[in-house]
PDB file of C-alpha atoms in Angstrom:
ATOM      1  CA  MET V 703     129.734 141.389  34.214  1.00 62.00           C
ATOM      2  CA  MET V 704     126.988 141.531  31.594  1.00 68.00           C
ATOM      3  CA  SER V 705     124.394 140.659  34.225  1.00 73.00           C
ATOM      4  CA  ILE V 706     125.623 143.549  36.395  1.00 74.00           C
ATOM      5  CA  VAL V 707     125.278 145.970  33.478  1.00 77.00           C
ATOM      6  CA  SER V 708     121.840 144.587  32.588  1.00 79.00           C
ATOM      7  CA  ASP V 709     120.576 144.828  36.174  1.00 77.00           C
ATOM      8  CA  ALA V 710     122.032 148.341  36.491  1.00 79.00           C
ATOM      9  CA  TRP V 711     120.228 149.448  33.344  1.00 83.00           C
ATOM     10  CA  THR V 712     116.972 147.994  34.706  1.00 82.00           C
ATOM     11  CA  ILE V 713     117.351 149.963  37.944  1.00 81.00           C
ATOM     12  CA  ALA V 714     118.263 153.148  36.068  1.00 84.00           C
ATOM     13  CA  SER V 715     115.258 152.711  33.758  1.00 86.00           C
ATOM     14  CA  LYS V 716     112.988 152.252  36.771  1.00 82.00           C
ATOM     15  CA  ASP V 717     114.219 155.451  38.407  1.00 80.00           C
ATOM     16  CA  LEU V 718     114.001 157.474  35.200  1.00 87.00           C
ATOM     17  CA  LYS V 719     110.493 156.208  34.397  1.00 86.00           C
ATOM     18  CA  ASN V 720     109.324 157.071  37.910  1.00 80.00           C
ATOM     19  CA  GLU V 721     110.859 160.530  37.554  1.00 81.00           C
ATOM     20  CA  LEU V 722     109.153 161.066  34.189  1.00 84.00           C
ATOM     21  CA  LYS V 723     105.845 160.313  35.868  1.00 84.00           C
ATOM     22  CA  SER V 724     106.311 162.445  38.987  1.00 79.00           C
ATOM     23  CA  LYS V 725     108.791 165.089  37.713  1.00 80.00           C
ATOM     24  CA  GLN V 726     109.367 165.892  41.390  1.00 80.00           C
ATOM     25  CA  THR V 727     113.155 165.713  41.574  1.00 81.00           C
ATOM     26  CA  ILE V 728     114.006 167.323  38.244  1.00 86.00           C
ATOM     27  CA  GLY V 729     111.394 169.993  38.946  1.00 86.00           C
ATOM     28  CA  MET V 730     113.159 170.965  42.177  1.00 86.00           C
ATOM     29  CA  MET V 731     116.538 170.915  40.448  1.00 88.00           C
ATOM     30  CA  LEU V 732     115.347 173.175  37.622  1.00 90.00           C
ATOM     31  CA  ILE V 733     113.689 175.622  40.008  1.00 90.00           C
ATOM     32  CA  PHE V 734     116.851 175.830  42.117  1.00 88.00           C
ATOM     33  CA  SER V 735     119.148 176.323  39.125  1.00 90.00           C
ATOM     34  CA  SER V 736     116.817 178.982  37.692  1.00 88.00           C
ATOM     35  CA  LEU V 737     116.798 180.877  40.976  1.00 89.00           C
ATOM     36  CA  VAL V 738     120.604 180.818  41.171  1.00 87.00           C
ATOM     37  CA  ILE V 739     120.895 182.162  37.618  1.00 87.00           C
ATOM     38  CA  LEU V 740     118.311 184.908  38.237  1.00 85.00           C
ATOM     39  CA  VAL V 741     119.914 186.006  41.515  1.00 84.00           C
ATOM     40  CA  PHE V 742     123.364 186.294  39.960  1.00 82.00           C
ATOM     41  CA  SER V 743     122.030 188.003  36.833  1.00 78.00           C
ATOM     42  CA  PHE V 744     120.456 190.720  39.019  1.00 78.00           C
ATOM     43  CA  ALA V 745     123.397 190.887  41.414  1.00 74.00           C
ATOM     44  CA  PHE V 746     125.898 191.596  38.620  1.00 73.00           C
ATOM     45  CA  ASP V 747     125.744 193.757  35.536  1.00 68.00           C
ATOM     46  CA  PRO V 748     125.718 191.308  32.580  1.00 62.00           C
ATOM     47  CA  THR V 749     127.151 194.005  30.277  1.00 64.00           C
ATOM     48  CA  ASN V 750     130.311 194.232  32.389  1.00 65.00           C
ATOM     49  CA  ASN V 751     133.011 192.134  30.728  1.00 65.00           C
ATOM     50  CA  THR V 752     134.693 191.347  34.035  1.00 66.00           C
ATOM     51  CA  VAL V 753     131.498 189.609  35.173  1.00 69.00           C
ATOM     52  CA  LYS V 754     131.971 187.065  32.387  1.00 72.00           C
ATOM     53  CA  ALA V 755     134.844 185.652  34.448  1.00 78.00           C
ATOM     54  CA  VAL V 756     132.387 184.198  36.968  1.00 84.00           C
ATOM     55  CA  ILE V 757     130.498 182.162  34.380  1.00 87.00           C
ATOM     56  CA  PRO V 758     132.755 179.052  34.576  1.00 89.00           C
ATOM     57  CA  GLY V 759     132.243 179.001  38.341  1.00 89.00           C
ATOM     58  CA  LEU V 760     128.496 179.562  38.014  1.00 90.00           C
ATOM     59  CA  ILE V 761     128.163 176.582  35.685  1.00 92.00           C
ATOM     60  CA  TRP V 762     129.543 174.273  38.355  1.00 93.00           C
ATOM     61  CA  VAL V 763     127.761 175.974  41.254  1.00 91.00           C
ATOM     62  CA  ILE V 764     124.476 175.301  39.471  1.00 91.00           C
ATOM     63  CA  THR V 765     125.515 171.738  38.667  1.00 92.00           C
ATOM     64  CA  VAL V 766     126.641 170.807  42.172  1.00 92.00           C
ATOM     65  CA  PHE V 767     123.945 172.426  44.286  1.00 88.00           C
ATOM     66  CA  SER V 768     121.031 171.422  42.062  1.00 88.00           C
ATOM     67  CA  GLY V 769     122.569 167.960  41.708  1.00 89.00           C
ATOM     68  CA  VAL V 770     122.734 167.509  45.488  1.00 89.00           C
ATOM     69  CA  LEU V 771     118.936 167.774  45.567  1.00 85.00           C
ATOM     70  CA  GLY V 772     118.660 164.866  43.141  1.00 83.00           C
ATOM     71  CA  LEU V 773     121.312 162.808  44.918  1.00 86.00           C
ATOM     72  CA  ASN V 774     119.489 163.195  48.229  1.00 81.00           C
ATOM     73  CA  ARG V 775     116.300 161.834  46.716  1.00 77.00           C
ATOM     74  CA  SER V 776     117.915 158.883  44.916  1.00 77.00           C
ATOM     75  CA  PHE V 777     118.250 156.715  48.036  1.00 74.00           C
ATOM     76  CA  ILE V 778     115.891 158.451  50.462  1.00 70.00           C
ATOM     77  CA  SER V 779     112.975 157.618  48.152  1.00 66.00           C
ATOM     78  CA  GLU V 780     113.989 153.951  48.253  1.00 65.00           C
ATOM     79  CA  HIS V 781     113.994 154.043  52.073  1.00 63.00           C
ATOM     80  CA  ASP V 782     110.641 155.834  52.209  1.00 61.00           C
ATOM     81  CA  ASN V 783     108.962 153.221  50.030  1.00 62.00           C
ATOM     82  CA  ASP V 784     110.938 150.360  51.618  1.00 63.00           C
ATOM     83  CA  SER V 785     112.057 149.502  48.087  1.00 64.00           C
ATOM     84  CA  LEU V 786     115.710 149.226  49.088  1.00 62.00           C
ATOM     85  CA  THR V 787     114.984 146.040  51.044  1.00 61.00           C
ATOM     86  CA  GLY V 788     113.535 144.499  47.916  1.00 61.00           C
ATOM     87  CA  LEU V 789     116.612 145.463  45.910  1.00 62.00           C
ATOM     88  CA  LEU V 790     118.934 144.023  48.552  1.00 63.00           C
ATOM     89  CA  VAL V 791     117.177 140.645  48.730  1.00 63.00           C
ATOM     90  CA  ALA V 792     116.863 140.421  44.945  1.00 61.00           C
ATOM     91  CA  PRO V 793     119.291 138.016  43.207  1.00 64.00           C
ATOM     92  CA  ILE V 794     121.474 140.838  41.860  1.00 71.00           C
ATOM     93  CA  ASP V 795     124.928 142.121  42.654  1.00 74.00           C
ATOM     94  CA  PRO V 796     124.744 145.189  44.998  1.00 75.00           C
ATOM     95  CA  VAL V 797     127.090 146.966  42.600  1.00 81.00           C
ATOM     96  CA  SER V 798     124.228 146.952  40.079  1.00 84.00           C
ATOM     97  CA  ILE V 799     122.275 149.221  42.426  1.00 83.00           C
ATOM     98  CA  TYR V 800     125.165 151.675  42.510  1.00 86.00           C
ATOM     99  CA  LEU V 801     125.687 151.678  38.745  1.00 89.00           C
ATOM    100  CA  GLY V 802     121.974 152.063  38.115  1.00 88.00           C
ATOM    101  CA  LYS V 803     121.755 155.029  40.462  1.00 89.00           C
ATOM    102  CA  VAL V 804     124.832 156.598  38.856  1.00 92.00           C
ATOM    103  CA  VAL V 805     123.267 156.352  35.384  1.00 92.00           C
ATOM    104  CA  ALA V 806     119.908 157.758  36.540  1.00 91.00           C
ATOM    105  CA  ASN V 807     121.479 160.645  38.469  1.00 92.00           C
ATOM    106  CA  PHE V 808     123.841 161.413  35.597  1.00 94.00           C
ATOM    107  CA  VAL V 809     120.953 161.673  33.128  1.00 93.00           C
ATOM    108  CA  LEU V 810     118.957 163.948  35.455  1.00 92.00           C
ATOM    109  CA  VAL V 811     121.861 166.328  36.054  1.00 94.00           C
ATOM    110  CA  LEU V 812     122.667 166.448  32.329  1.00 94.00           C
ATOM    111  CA  ALA V 813     119.025 167.289  31.615  1.00 93.00           C
ATOM    112  CA  VAL V 814     119.241 170.226  34.031  1.00 93.00           C
ATOM    113  CA  GLN V 815     122.516 171.383  32.447  1.00 94.00           C
ATOM    114  CA  VAL V 816     121.046 171.254  28.944  1.00 94.00           C
ATOM    115  CA  ILE V 817     118.460 173.812  30.063  1.00 93.00           C
ATOM    116  CA  SER V 818     120.341 175.889  32.637  1.00 92.00           C
ATOM    117  CA  ILE V 819     123.663 176.492  30.831  1.00 92.00           C
ATOM    118  CA  PRO V 820     122.102 178.046  27.675  1.00 91.00           C
ATOM    119  CA  VAL V 821     119.841 180.169  29.908  1.00 89.00           C
ATOM    120  CA  LEU V 822     122.915 181.317  31.841  1.00 88.00           C
ATOM    121  CA  PHE V 823     124.673 182.338  28.626  1.00 87.00           C
ATOM    122  CA  ILE V 824     121.595 184.199  27.395  1.00 86.00           C
ATOM    123  CA  LEU V 825     120.947 186.164  30.601  1.00 83.00           C
ATOM    124  CA  PHE V 826     124.613 187.157  30.865  1.00 82.00           C
ATOM    125  CA  ASN V 827     124.727 188.003  27.157  1.00 81.00           C
ATOM    126  CA  TYR V 828     127.700 185.669  26.803  1.00 81.00           C
ATOM    127  CA  SER V 829     129.049 184.913  23.323  1.00 79.00           C
ATOM    128  CA  PHE V 830     130.563 181.446  23.108  1.00 79.00           C
ATOM    129  CA  HIS V 831     133.964 181.595  21.377  1.00 78.00           C
ATOM    130  CA  GLY V 832     135.662 178.441  22.671  1.00 76.00           C
ATOM    131  CA  SER V 833     135.720 174.893  21.376  1.00 83.00           C
ATOM    132  CA  LEU V 834     132.282 173.326  21.814  1.00 88.00           C
ATOM    133  CA  GLY V 835     133.694 169.794  21.722  1.00 89.00           C
ATOM    134  CA  TRP V 836     136.205 170.399  24.506  1.00 91.00           C
ATOM    135  CA  PHE V 837     133.597 172.302  26.525  1.00 92.00           C
ATOM    136  CA  LEU V 838     131.156 169.385  26.337  1.00 94.00           C
ATOM    137  CA  LEU V 839     133.961 166.976  27.242  1.00 95.00           C
ATOM    138  CA  VAL V 840     134.739 168.916  30.417  1.00 95.00           C
ATOM    139  CA  ILE V 841     131.051 169.102  31.311  1.00 95.00           C
ATOM    140  CA  LEU V 842     130.590 165.346  30.801  1.00 96.00           C
ATOM    141  CA  PHE V 843     133.673 164.201  32.717  1.00 96.00           C
ATOM    142  CA  GLY V 844     133.234 166.784  35.471  1.00 95.00           C
ATOM    143  CA  THR V 845     129.580 165.889  35.954  1.00 96.00           C
ATOM    144  CA  LEU V 846     130.369 162.171  35.876  1.00 95.00           C
ATOM    145  CA  GLY V 847     132.933 162.548  38.660  1.00 94.00           C
ATOM    146  CA  PHE V 848     130.440 164.530  40.723  1.00 95.00           C
ATOM    147  CA  ILE V 849     127.798 161.827  40.262  1.00 95.00           C
ATOM    148  CA  ILE V 850     130.217 158.952  40.951  1.00 94.00           C
ATOM    149  CA  ILE V 851     131.213 160.195  44.382  1.00 93.00           C
ATOM    150  CA  GLY V 852     127.863 161.861  45.108  1.00 91.00           C
ATOM    151  CA  THR V 853     125.871 158.662  44.540  1.00 90.00           C
ATOM    152  CA  PHE V 854     128.191 156.684  46.806  1.00 90.00           C
ATOM    153  CA  LEU V 855     127.953 159.256  49.599  1.00 89.00           C
ATOM    154  CA  ALA V 856     124.168 159.553  49.126  1.00 86.00           C
ATOM    155  CA  ALA V 857     123.885 155.816  49.847  1.00 83.00           C
ATOM    156  CA  LEU V 858     126.094 156.276  52.917  1.00 83.00           C
ATOM    157  CA  ALA V 859     124.173 159.301  54.194  1.00 79.00           C
ATOM    158  CA  ALA V 860     120.741 157.781  53.547  1.00 73.00           C
ATOM    159  CA  ASN V 861     121.065 155.656  56.690  1.00 70.00           C
ATOM    160  CA  ALA V 862     121.463 158.755  58.882  1.00 67.00           C
ATOM    161  CA  LYS V 863     118.570 160.692  60.400  1.00 68.00           C
ATOM    162  CA  ASN V 864     119.652 164.046  58.944  1.00 69.00           C
ATOM    163  CA  SER V 865     120.736 162.715  55.554  1.00 64.00           C
ATOM    164  CA  GLU V 866     119.808 165.950  53.738  1.00 69.00           C
ATOM    165  CA  MET V 867     122.311 167.852  55.895  1.00 77.00           C
ATOM    166  CA  LEU V 868     124.928 165.105  56.060  1.00 81.00           C
ATOM    167  CA  LEU V 869     125.371 164.612  52.303  1.00 81.00           C
ATOM    168  CA  PRO V 870     126.689 168.143  51.522  1.00 84.00           C
ATOM    169  CA  VAL V 871     128.998 167.974  54.549  1.00 85.00           C
ATOM    170  CA  LEU V 872     130.528 164.730  53.276  1.00 85.00           C
ATOM    171  CA  LEU V 873     130.444 165.580  49.588  1.00 88.00           C
ATOM    172  CA  LEU V 874     131.750 169.126  49.229  1.00 88.00           C
ATOM    173  CA  PRO V 875     135.219 168.645  50.804  1.00 90.00           C
ATOM    174  CA  LEU V 876     135.891 165.522  48.702  1.00 91.00           C
ATOM    175  CA  LEU V 877     134.585 167.292  45.629  1.00 92.00           C
ATOM    176  CA  SER V 878     136.926 170.283  45.921  1.00 92.00           C
ATOM    177  CA  PRO V 879     139.794 168.937  43.723  1.00 92.00           C
ATOM    178  CA  LEU V 880     137.354 167.969  40.980  1.00 94.00           C
ATOM    179  CA  MET V 881     135.585 171.320  41.051  1.00 94.00           C
ATOM    180  CA  ILE V 882     138.842 173.261  40.953  1.00 94.00           C
ATOM    181  CA  ALA V 883     139.965 171.287  37.905  1.00 94.00           C
ATOM    182  CA  ALA V 884     136.559 171.566  36.219  1.00 95.00           C
ATOM    183  CA  VAL V 885     136.299 175.340  36.759  1.00 94.00           C
ATOM    184  CA  GLN V 886     139.841 175.932  35.523  1.00 93.00           C
ATOM    185  CA  ALA V 887     139.355 173.761  32.420  1.00 93.00           C
ATOM    186  CA  THR V 888     136.022 175.469  31.681  1.00 92.00           C
ATOM    187  CA  ARG V 889     137.595 178.917  32.090  1.00 90.00           C
ATOM    188  CA  ILE V 890     140.444 178.112  29.699  1.00 90.00           C
ATOM    189  CA  ILE V 891     138.131 176.660  27.059  1.00 90.00           C
ATOM    190  CA  LEU V 892     135.540 179.450  27.259  1.00 87.00           C
ATOM    191  CA  GLY V 893     138.349 182.014  27.127  1.00 81.00           C
ATOM    192  CA  ASN V 894     139.714 180.290  24.027  1.00 78.00           C
ATOM    193  CA  GLU V 895     143.136 180.043  25.665  1.00 74.00           C
ATOM    194  CA  GLY V 896     145.770 177.371  25.063  1.00 74.00           C
ATOM    195  CA  LEU V 897     144.299 173.866  25.064  1.00 80.00           C
ATOM    196  CA  GLU V 898     147.493 172.414  26.554  1.00 81.00           C
ATOM    197  CA  ASP V 899     146.606 173.809  29.979  1.00 82.00           C
ATOM    198  CA  ALA V 900     143.012 172.667  29.618  1.00 87.00           C
ATOM    199  CA  ILE V 901     144.130 169.133  28.747  1.00 91.00           C
ATOM    200  CA  SER V 902     146.185 168.979  31.948  1.00 91.00           C
ATOM    201  CA  TRP V 903     143.108 169.863  33.994  1.00 93.00           C
ATOM    202  CA  ILE V 904     140.992 167.364  32.035  1.00 94.00           C
ATOM    203  CA  GLN V 905     143.522 164.633  32.788  1.00 94.00           C
ATOM    204  CA  LEU V 906     143.167 165.468  36.478  1.00 94.00           C
ATOM    205  CA  ILE V 907     139.380 165.215  36.163  1.00 95.00           C
ATOM    206  CA  VAL V 908     139.614 161.810  34.460  1.00 96.00           C
ATOM    207  CA  ALA V 909     142.060 160.544  37.108  1.00 95.00           C
ATOM    208  CA  PHE V 910     139.652 161.701  39.836  1.00 94.00           C
ATOM    209  CA  ASP V 911     136.769 159.919  38.105  1.00 94.00           C
ATOM    210  CA  LEU V 912     138.653 156.641  37.750  1.00 95.00           C
ATOM    211  CA  LEU V 913     140.000 156.695  41.301  1.00 94.00           C
ATOM    212  CA  PHE V 914     136.665 157.317  42.987  1.00 93.00           C
ATOM    213  CA  PHE V 915     134.782 154.997  40.649  1.00 93.00           C
ATOM    214  CA  ALA V 916     137.103 152.127  41.565  1.00 92.00           C
ATOM    215  CA  ALA V 917     136.825 152.921  45.282  1.00 91.00           C
ATOM    216  CA  SER V 918     133.026 153.238  45.135  1.00 89.00           C
ATOM    217  CA  PHE V 919     132.687 150.088  43.023  1.00 86.00           C
ATOM    218  CA  PHE V 920     134.472 147.933  45.593  1.00 86.00           C
ATOM    219  CA  LEU V 921     133.124 149.604  48.750  1.00 86.00           C
ATOM    220  CA  PHE V 922     129.457 149.967  47.822  1.00 82.00           C
ATOM    221  CA  GLU V 923     128.597 146.417  48.867  1.00 78.00           C
ATOM    222  CA  PHE V 924     129.749 147.151  52.422  1.00 79.00           C
ATOM    223  CA  ILE V 925     127.602 150.291  52.487  1.00 76.00           C
ATOM    224  CA  MET V 926     124.564 148.248  51.506  1.00 70.00           C
ATOM    225  CA  GLU V 927     125.213 145.681  54.231  1.00 65.00           C
ATOM    226  CA  GLY V 928     124.584 148.395  56.811  1.00 55.00           C
ATOM    227  CA  SER V 929     121.296 149.496  55.238  1.00 54.00           C
TER     228      SER V 929
END
């Protein structure tokens, strides 16, 4: 198990170092998230209190649709450079590839959120009154679930000719329960409502994460055999 974790960290480090050099993927993700925020800030009057109700949904719209750009690139880049063949013939467990990609994608999406969420609050003149700890917890677990299933489906879609179109088609329906729970938990926390309801939604998010992580962990090897 330690070798799997070590190999996964090596793969994640490789991807993150390459991204730091090129800044191609995170650049696209930041541009997309910025455009979404600007469009919605002009489409709605930020001084209208009822508009504040859309902020929990906007947080996850930005996360999912900018994240899909990064997920698409995570395996397509390996195919383009024929690096995936080298990873498959290397003396490592295929699960290490999955875990490494999950870590790298998770870090990239978190980096985008660190920039985009404060900008969203500023442009909508939103005053944060909820619990910061619970808010960050929802963001972390919700994003992790998105990355867990998104990375698995990105590996599956990478073998198709139209992988950029196939990934959202596969991902969004499976992601619906997680997004509903994440939006509801975010809304309750930002509205400073009762934490009991938020905890119920968070438990659903954690259950989703564990279920799909276990399924992806055991099935990823079969996905790689077809690559």
